[in-house]
Backbone as JSON, one array per atom type, in Angstrom:
{
  "sequence": "XXXXXXXXXXXXXXXXXXXXXXXXXXXXXXXXXXXXXXXXXXXXXXXXXXXXXXXXXXXXXXXXXXXXXXXXXXXXXXXXXXXXXXXXXXXXXXXXXXXXXXXXXXXXXXXXXXXXXXXXXXXXXXXXXXXXXXXXXXXXXXXXXXXXXXXXXXXXXXXXXXXXXXXXXXXXXXXXXXXXXXXXXXXXXXXXXXXXXXXXXXXXX",
  "N": [[0.86, -1.18, 0.0], [0.67, 2.13, -0.94], [1.3, 5.66, -0.67], [0.36, 7.6, -3.19], [1.1, 10.19, -3.75], [3.36, 10.86, -2.3], [5.11, 8.73, -2.33], [5.48, 7.12, -0.17], [5.72, 3.96, 1.35], [3.2, 2.49, 2.84], [2.4, 0.08, 3.84], [3.76, -3.15, 3.67], [3.64, -6.45, 2.8], [4.32, -9.92, 2.56], [3.79, -13.31, 1.91], [4.87, -16.66, 1.71], [5.23, -20.16, 0.88], [7.73, -22.1, 2.35], [9.92, -24.03, 0.5], [11.32, -26.14, 1.51], [10.73, -26.7, 4.27], [8.04, -26.42, 4.15], [6.62, -24.62, 5.58], [4.79, -21.59, 6.21], [6.37, -18.65, 5.6], [7.41, -15.36, 6.48], [8.55, -12.92, 4.24], [10.75, -10.62, 2.5], [10.08, -10.49, -0.1], [8.57, -8.87, -1.78], [10.14, -6.72, -2.29], [12.72, -7.61, -2.93], [12.61, -9.69, -4.79], [12.27, -10.1, -8.12], [9.83, -10.75, -10.69], [8.29, -12.02, -13.71], [5.89, -9.77, -14.77], [3.46, -10.28, -16.05], [-0.03, -10.0, -16.88], [-0.56, -7.79, -15.28], [0.97, -5.75, -16.2], [0.01, -4.65, -18.53], [-1.05, -2.07, -18.66], [1.13, -0.35, -18.95], [2.08, -0.52, -21.54], [-0.2, 0.42, -22.75], [-0.09, 3.04, -21.8], [2.15, 3.88, -23.22], [1.16, 3.89, -25.82], [-0.78, 5.92, -25.65], [0.8, 8.09, -24.9], [2.49, 8.48, -27.07], [0.75, 8.99, -29.08], [-0.03, 7.0, -30.79], [-1.69, 4.81, -33.16], [-4.84, 3.85, -32.14], [-7.02, 2.52, -33.08], [-9.78, 0.33, -32.87], [-9.24, -3.24, -32.65], [-9.48, -6.6, -33.98], [-10.8, -9.11, -31.87], [-10.54, -11.73, -32.44], [-12.03, -13.86, -31.53], [-10.87, -14.94, -29.32], [-8.73, -16.59, -29.91], [-5.74, -16.63, -31.7], [-3.47, -16.78, -34.38], [-0.49, -15.46, -34.5], [1.22, -13.85, -37.06], [4.63, -14.4, -37.88], [6.81, -13.16, -39.58], [8.8, -14.98, -41.78], [8.75, -17.27, -40.36], [7.11, -19.89, -38.37], [3.75, -19.21, -37.24], [2.75, -17.71, -34.08], [0.78, -18.97, -31.48], [-1.73, -17.29, -29.74], [-3.81, -16.98, -26.97], [-6.82, -16.0, -25.28], [-8.12, -15.77, -21.98], [-10.62, -14.78, -21.54], [-12.52, -14.86, -24.12], [-12.9, -12.6, -26.82], [-15.12, -11.29, -29.17], [-15.53, -9.77, -32.37], [-14.76, -6.23, -32.79], [-12.29, -4.75, -30.71], [-11.79, -2.32, -28.26], [-9.21, -0.1, -26.95], [-9.67, 0.36, -24.25], [-11.33, -1.83, -23.6], [-9.5, -3.8, -24.0], [-7.85, -3.6, -21.75], [-9.78, -3.94, -19.73], [-10.7, -6.57, -20.12], [-8.34, -7.87, -20.14], [-6.94, -8.66, -22.54], [-4.74, -10.62, -24.27], [-4.4, -10.95, -26.97], [-5.4, -8.56, -28.17], [-3.74, -6.55, -26.94], [-1.28, -7.3, -27.91], [-1.62, -6.83, -30.63], [-2.08, -4.04, -30.59], [0.39, -3.2, -29.61], [2.03, -3.36, -31.79], [1.8, -0.97, -33.05], [3.61, 0.68, -32.02], [7.06, 1.73, -31.97], [9.87, -0.4, -31.21], [11.58, 1.06, -29.57], [9.93, 3.09, -28.52], [8.14, 1.61, -26.98], [9.88, 0.36, -25.15], [11.02, 2.64, -23.87], [8.79, 3.78, -22.6], [8.05, 1.8, -20.72], [10.41, 1.73, -19.24], [10.39, 4.34, -18.22], [8.52, 4.19, -16.25], [9.93, 3.28, -14.18], [10.97, 0.73, -14.32], [13.48, -1.79, -14.57], [15.43, -0.42, -13.26], [16.92, 0.41, -10.07], [14.62, 0.77, -7.36], [15.23, 2.64, -5.37], [14.92, 2.57, -2.65], [16.86, 1.9, -0.82], [16.89, -0.39, 0.58], [18.34, -3.4, 1.76], [19.44, -5.54, -0.76], [17.46, -4.87, -2.59], [15.65, -5.22, -5.64], [16.38, -4.52, -9.05], [15.07, -5.55, -11.14], [14.49, -6.63, -14.54], [15.02, -5.37, -17.73], [15.5, -5.39, -20.97], [17.42, -3.66, -23.47], [16.08, -2.63, -26.66], [17.81, -3.43, -28.75], [18.79, -5.79, -27.85], [16.74, -7.56, -27.88], [15.3, -10.7, -28.72], [13.68, -11.06, -30.96], [12.02, -8.64, -32.7], [9.27, -8.64, -33.47], [8.16, -10.78, -32.01], [9.01, -10.09, -29.41], [7.9, -7.55, -28.85], [5.14, -8.1, -28.57], [5.33, -9.92, -26.47], [6.45, -8.38, -24.36], [4.37, -6.56, -24.04], [2.42, -8.21, -23.03], [3.52, -8.78, -20.62], [5.76, -10.38, -20.37], [9.17, -11.55, -20.82], [10.43, -9.6, -19.39], [11.2, -8.38, -16.08], [9.96, -7.52, -12.81], [9.74, -6.2, -9.48], [7.29, -6.51, -6.82], [7.07, -4.08, -5.49], [8.06, -2.29, -7.41], [6.04, -2.53, -9.35], [3.87, -1.57, -7.88], [4.65, 1.11, -7.55], [4.7, 1.91, -10.19], [1.97, 1.79, -10.89], [1.12, 3.66, -9.07], [2.22, 5.96, -10.13], [0.6, 6.38, -12.35], [-1.79, 6.98, -11.05], [-0.94, 9.3, -9.9], [-1.03, 11.35, -11.72], [0.84, 10.8, -13.7], [3.34, 11.21, -12.58], [6.2, 9.78, -11.38], [7.14, 8.65, -8.27], [9.88, 8.44, -5.95], [10.15, 5.6, -3.99], [9.73, 5.27, -0.42], [10.51, 4.02, 2.85], [10.63, 5.27, 5.24], [9.27, 7.95, 7.03], [9.98, 9.86, 8.93], [12.5, 10.52, 11.46], [12.83, 10.32, 14.96], [14.19, 11.54, 18.03], [14.98, 10.38, 21.41], [13.44, 12.12, 22.91], [11.35, 12.67, 21.34], [11.71, 14.54, 19.4], [11.86, 15.58, 16.06], [14.45, 14.53, 14.06], [15.13, 14.0, 11.52], [13.57, 14.2, 8.36], [11.76, 12.82, 5.7], [11.79, 13.95, 2.34], [9.59, 14.08, -0.26], [10.45, 12.77, -3.45], [10.99, 12.79, -6.98]],
  "CA": [[0.0, 0.0, 0.0], [1.54, 3.3, -1.06], [0.73, 6.99, -0.87], [0.79, 7.9, -4.55], [1.6, 11.57, -3.84], [4.65, 11.01, -1.64], [5.95, 7.55, -2.53], [5.61, 6.36, 1.07], [5.15, 2.62, 1.44], [2.46, 2.48, 4.1], [2.36, -1.3, 4.32], [4.34, -4.15, 2.76], [3.56, -7.79, 3.38], [4.38, -11.01, 1.59], [3.83, -14.64, 2.52], [5.05, -17.74, 0.75], [5.55, -21.44, 1.5], [9.12, -22.51, 2.25], [9.92, -25.27, -0.29], [11.99, -27.21, 2.26], [9.99, -27.04, 5.48], [6.62, -26.29, 3.83], [5.99, -23.67, 6.49], [4.56, -20.26, 5.67], [7.35, -17.75, 6.19], [7.34, -13.97, 6.05], [9.74, -12.56, 3.47], [10.76, -9.29, 1.88], [10.08, -10.78, -1.54], [7.96, -7.76, -2.52], [11.19, -5.75, -2.58], [13.98, -8.19, -3.41], [12.44, -10.76, -5.76], [11.53, -9.73, -9.32], [9.18, -11.8, -11.47], [7.6, -11.52, -14.89], [4.64, -9.19, -14.23], [2.25, -10.77, -16.71], [-1.09, -9.08, -17.3], [-0.58, -6.56, -14.49], [1.79, -4.73, -16.87], [-0.59, -4.18, -19.79], [-1.29, -0.62, -18.6], [2.3, 0.43, -19.31], [2.08, -0.43, -23.0], [-1.3, 1.34, -23.06], [0.44, 4.39, -21.57], [3.05, 4.2, -24.34], [0.31, 4.21, -26.97], [-1.4, 7.22, -25.43], [1.83, 9.13, -24.84], [3.07, 8.71, -28.41], [-0.3, 9.29, -30.06], [-0.08, 5.89, -31.74], [-3.01, 4.4, -33.62], [-5.58, 3.01, -31.19], [-8.23, 2.05, -33.73], [-10.11, -1.0, -32.36], [-8.71, -4.39, -33.37], [-10.3, -7.8, -33.85], [-10.49, -9.99, -30.75], [-10.28, -13.05, -33.02], [-12.76, -14.91, -30.83], [-10.07, -15.49, -28.21], [-7.61, -17.43, -30.37], [-5.13, -15.96, -32.85], [-2.15, -17.22, -34.8], [0.24, -14.25, -34.84], [2.24, -14.05, -38.1], [6.0, -14.08, -37.49], [7.69, -13.11, -40.76], [8.88, -16.22, -42.55], [8.7, -18.39, -39.44], [5.77, -20.36, -38.02], [3.01, -18.24, -36.41], [2.67, -17.98, -32.64], [-0.61, -19.02, -31.02], [-2.05, -16.48, -28.57], [-5.18, -17.22, -26.54], [-7.35, -15.19, -24.19], [-8.97, -16.46, -21.01], [-11.97, -14.27, -21.81], [-12.57, -14.63, -25.56], [-13.62, -11.43, -27.29], [-15.51, -11.36, -30.57], [-15.71, -8.46, -32.95], [-13.69, -5.26, -32.61], [-11.98, -4.52, -29.29], [-11.17, -1.02, -28.03], [-8.08, -0.12, -26.03], [-10.23, 0.23, -22.91], [-11.78, -3.21, -23.43], [-8.28, -4.61, -23.92], [-7.46, -3.6, -20.34], [-10.88, -4.47, -18.92], [-10.77, -8.03, -20.23], [-6.96, -8.36, -20.14], [-6.78, -9.41, -23.79], [-3.39, -10.78, -24.79], [-4.45, -10.78, -28.42], [-5.55, -7.14, -28.51], [-2.58, -5.75, -26.54], [-0.21, -7.64, -28.85], [-1.89, -6.1, -31.88], [-1.85, -2.6, -30.35], [1.82, -2.94, -29.41], [2.69, -3.25, -33.1], [1.71, 0.42, -33.5], [4.73, 1.37, -31.39], [8.39, 1.23, -32.3], [10.45, -1.04, -30.04], [12.15, 2.1, -28.71], [8.83, 3.76, -27.81], [7.62, 0.7, -25.97], [10.91, 0.22, -24.12], [11.17, 3.89, -23.11], [7.62, 3.97, -21.74], [8.15, 0.87, -19.6], [11.54, 2.19, -18.42], [10.04, 5.58, -17.54], [7.74, 3.86, -15.07], [10.86, 2.84, -13.16], [11.35, -0.67, -14.46], [14.85, -2.0, -15.04], [16.33, 0.37, -12.42], [16.65, 0.25, -8.64], [13.56, 1.67, -6.87], [15.81, 3.73, -4.59], [14.54, 2.45, -1.24], [18.01, 1.7, 0.04], [16.67, -1.64, 1.31], [19.35, -4.39, 1.35], [19.03, -6.55, -1.74], [16.32, -4.49, -3.43], [15.85, -5.66, -7.01], [16.13, -3.59, -10.15], [14.32, -6.23, -12.18], [15.21, -6.82, -15.81], [14.39, -4.8, -18.92], [16.57, -5.34, -21.97], [17.36, -2.69, -24.57], [15.53, -3.24, -27.88], [18.87, -4.05, -29.56], [19.07, -7.11, -27.29], [15.56, -8.41, -27.99], [15.53, -11.84, -29.6], [12.92, -10.85, -32.19], [11.16, -7.48, -32.46], [7.85, -8.98, -33.61], [7.78, -11.59, -30.86], [9.29, -9.44, -28.14], [6.95, -6.48, -28.58], [3.93, -8.7, -28.03], [5.64, -10.54, -25.18], [6.57, -7.32, -23.36], [3.03, -6.0, -23.82], [1.68, -9.17, -22.19], [4.18, -8.87, -19.33], [6.81, -11.39, -20.37], [10.5, -11.14, -21.29], [11.0, -8.62, -18.47], [10.9, -8.7, -14.69], [9.78, -6.4, -11.89], [9.32, -6.57, -8.13], [5.96, -6.02, -6.47], [7.19, -2.65, -5.16], [8.15, -1.56, -8.67], [4.71, -2.5, -9.96], [3.04, -0.66, -7.09], [5.05, 2.48, -7.84], [4.27, 2.19, -11.56], [0.54, 2.1, -10.83], [0.98, 4.91, -8.32], [2.54, 7.06, -11.05], [-0.61, 6.63, -13.15], [-2.73, 7.66, -10.15], [-0.35, 10.58, -9.53], [-1.0, 12.19, -12.92], [2.02, 10.52, -14.5], [4.59, 11.54, -11.87], [6.75, 8.64, -10.66], [7.81, 9.05, -7.04], [10.85, 7.51, -5.36], [9.52, 5.02, -2.8], [10.45, 5.38, 0.85], [9.96, 3.29, 3.98], [10.72, 6.11, 6.42], [8.73, 9.31, 6.92], [10.8, 10.73, 9.77], [13.23, 9.91, 12.58], [12.73, 11.13, 16.17], [15.1, 11.13, 19.11], [14.31, 9.87, 22.6], [12.5, 13.12, 23.44], [10.27, 12.85, 20.38], [12.03, 15.62, 18.47], [12.18, 15.1, 14.72], [15.83, 14.82, 13.68], [15.23, 13.82, 10.05], [12.26, 14.01, 7.72], [11.87, 12.52, 4.27], [11.2, 14.91, 1.4], [9.21, 13.34, -1.46], [11.28, 13.03, -4.6], [10.51, 12.14, -8.2]],
  "C": [[0.9, 1.23, 0.0], [0.73, 4.58, -1.17], [1.24, 7.48, -2.21], [1.41, 9.29, -4.67], [3.0, 11.72, -3.26], [5.62, 9.86, -1.89], [6.13, 6.73, -1.27], [4.97, 4.98, 0.94], [4.5, 2.49, 2.81], [2.35, 1.09, 4.7], [2.95, -2.2, 3.24], [4.27, -5.5, 3.45], [3.65, -8.83, 2.27], [4.53, -12.33, 2.34], [4.04, -15.67, 1.42], [5.41, -19.01, 1.51], [7.02, -21.76, 1.26], [9.16, -23.89, 1.57], [10.55, -26.44, 0.46], [11.15, -27.66, 3.45], [8.48, -27.02, 5.28], [5.87, -25.44, 4.85], [5.77, -22.35, 5.76], [5.53, -19.31, 6.37], [7.17, -16.35, 5.63], [8.64, -13.61, 5.35], [9.64, -11.11, 3.01], [10.72, -9.43, 0.37], [9.46, -9.65, -2.36], [9.0, -6.74, -2.97], [12.38, -6.38, -3.3], [13.83, -9.24, -4.5], [11.62, -10.29, -6.97], [10.93, -10.95, -10.01], [8.61, -11.18, -12.74], [6.21, -11.02, -14.46], [3.36, -9.68, -14.88], [1.24, -9.67, -16.98], [-1.16, -7.8, -16.48], [0.17, -5.42, -15.19], [1.17, -4.17, -18.14], [-0.77, -2.66, -19.82], [-0.09, 0.19, -19.09], [2.48, 0.52, -20.82], [0.94, 0.47, -23.46], [-0.83, 2.78, -22.88], [1.36, 4.82, -22.71], [2.25, 4.6, -25.57], [-0.3, 5.6, -26.83], [-0.37, 8.34, -25.47], [2.35, 9.48, -26.24], [2.03, 9.1, -29.45], [-0.42, 8.22, -31.12], [-1.52, 5.53, -32.09], [-3.66, 3.48, -32.61], [-6.94, 2.6, -31.76], [-8.53, 0.64, -33.25], [-9.6, -2.12, -33.27], [-9.6, -5.6, -33.14], [-9.83, -8.64, -32.66], [-10.28, -11.43, -31.16], [-11.0, -14.19, -32.31], [-11.95, -15.6, -29.74], [-8.93, -16.39, -28.61], [-7.06, -16.85, -31.68], [-3.76, -16.56, -33.12], [-1.41, -15.99, -35.31], [1.29, -14.54, -35.91], [3.61, -13.6, -37.61], [6.9, -14.15, -38.72], [7.62, -14.4, -41.56], [8.79, -17.46, -41.66], [7.27, -18.83, -39.17], [5.06, -19.35, -37.13], [3.0, -18.66, -34.95], [1.21, -17.94, -32.21], [-0.76, -18.19, -29.75], [-3.52, -16.7, -28.25], [-5.55, -16.3, -25.39], [-8.23, -16.02, -23.28], [-10.43, -16.06, -21.22], [-12.06, -13.93, -23.29], [-13.42, -13.43, -25.94], [-13.87, -11.56, -28.79], [-15.71, -9.94, -31.1], [-14.52, -7.55, -32.67], [-13.54, -4.89, -31.13], [-11.27, -3.17, -29.14], [-9.98, -1.17, -27.07], [-8.57, -0.29, -24.59], [-10.69, -1.19, -22.62], [-10.59, -4.16, -23.32], [-7.82, -4.72, -22.48], [-8.53, -4.27, -19.49], [-10.91, -5.99, -18.93], [-9.38, -8.68, -20.31], [-6.68, -9.22, -21.38], [-5.33, -9.43, -24.26], [-3.35, -10.52, -26.3], [-4.5, -9.3, -28.78], [-4.32, -6.33, -28.13], [-1.39, -6.06, -27.43], [-0.4, -6.88, -30.16], [-1.63, -4.6, -31.7], [-0.37, -2.3, -30.22], [2.56, -2.78, -30.72], [2.6, -1.84, -33.68], [2.78, 1.3, -32.84], [6.04, 0.9, -32.02], [8.92, 0.52, -31.06], [10.99, -0.01, -29.04], [11.06, 2.81, -27.91], [8.29, 2.88, -26.7], [8.61, 0.54, -24.82], [10.99, 1.47, -23.24], [9.99, 4.12, -22.17], [7.69, 3.06, -20.52], [9.27, 1.32, -18.66], [11.16, 3.42, -17.62], [9.11, 5.37, -16.36], [8.62, 3.26, -13.97], [11.36, 1.42, -13.28], [12.75, -0.79, -15.06], [15.87, -1.18, -14.27], [15.98, 0.15, -10.95], [15.56, 1.22, -8.19], [14.1, 2.85, -6.06], [15.43, 3.72, -3.12], [15.75, 2.44, -0.31], [17.88, 0.44, 0.89], [17.68, -2.67, 0.84], [18.79, -5.42, 0.37], [17.88, -6.15, -2.63], [16.65, -4.76, -4.9], [15.56, -4.56, -8.01], [15.26, -4.22, -11.23], [15.16, -6.38, -13.43], [14.39, -6.22, -16.95], [15.47, -4.57, -19.95], [16.33, -4.24, -23.0], [16.82, -3.37, -25.82], [16.58, -3.95, -28.74], [19.18, -5.47, -29.09], [17.86, -8.04, -27.34], [15.82, -9.52, -29.0], [14.86, -11.63, -30.96], [11.92, -9.73, -31.94], [9.68, -7.84, -32.49], [7.37, -9.78, -32.41], [7.9, -10.82, -29.56], [8.32, -8.31, -27.84], [5.66, -7.02, -27.99], [4.16, -9.3, -26.66], [5.74, -9.49, -24.08], [5.21, -6.73, -23.03], [2.2, -6.9, -22.91], [2.32, -9.35, -20.81], [5.21, -9.97, -19.22], [8.08, -10.83, -20.99], [11.06, -9.96, -20.51], [10.52, -8.93, -17.07], [10.8, -7.45, -13.83], [9.38, -6.94, -10.53], [7.92, -6.02, -7.88], [5.99, -4.53, -6.12], [7.29, -1.82, -6.44], [6.8, -1.45, -9.36], [3.79, -1.54, -9.21], [3.36, 0.79, -7.42], [4.67, 2.87, -9.27], [2.8, 2.56, -11.61], [0.31, 3.43, -10.09], [1.28, 6.11, -9.21], [1.35, 7.4, -11.93], [-1.63, 7.4, -12.31], [-2.26, 9.05, -9.77], [-0.13, 11.47, -10.75], [0.3, 12.04, -13.71], [3.35, 10.84, -13.85], [5.02, 10.33, -11.05], [7.53, 9.12, -9.45], [8.84, 8.0, -6.62], [10.21, 6.93, -4.11], [10.38, 5.2, -1.55], [9.74, 4.59, 1.93], [9.91, 4.14, 5.24], [10.14, 7.5, 6.14], [9.58, 10.29, 7.72], [11.48, 9.92, 10.86], [13.13, 10.87, 13.77], [13.71, 10.62, 17.22], [14.29, 10.69, 20.32], [13.31, 10.84, 23.2], [11.34, 13.38, 22.49], [10.5, 13.97, 19.39], [12.43, 15.04, 17.12], [13.6, 15.53, 14.36], [16.06, 14.67, 12.18], [13.84, 13.58, 9.49], [12.48, 13.79, 6.23], [11.18, 13.63, 3.46], [10.87, 14.16, 0.11], [10.02, 13.76, -2.66], [10.73, 12.26, -5.8], [11.66, 11.45, -8.92]]
}
């Protein structure tokens, strides 16, 4: 839980099962363990489309199953959990989390535009908490993508890159904060034994 205006992390909790003892243990995985964000990241490609003024004309939902053409190679099958028929708007793409539609929309961006938009939400860089072991995640430069056609769709769906839960929270907070990405912080202020404030955090972007 974060204050979108200041970047303060008001609450952080994560529970997972220990693979050895099978006990539930508390961890700092929300800060130190990046994972592929999957569908939670679709908004960042949508932001890239809106920021660049790219074409957002509705696309076919293909009835929930689509064979994406890949140049001279075999097509890639993409399926949606919630099949959409007819034309799908950008808003419906997010509402129904359509992998097919977001892949099609991503093709209206250059690889550089898509990469820069995701990066500008703080992904691929350290959040700046100063927490031991905090993860920067992974976001490769377009020149290092295996295949532009495949990678653009994969990144739009939340694959081929990694982010921690804190990074995702701050990315969403930036959208709620009118596009301003704040540096996250765990400390608001420090007080001495008499209760006098000796240090106070100043929100930073």
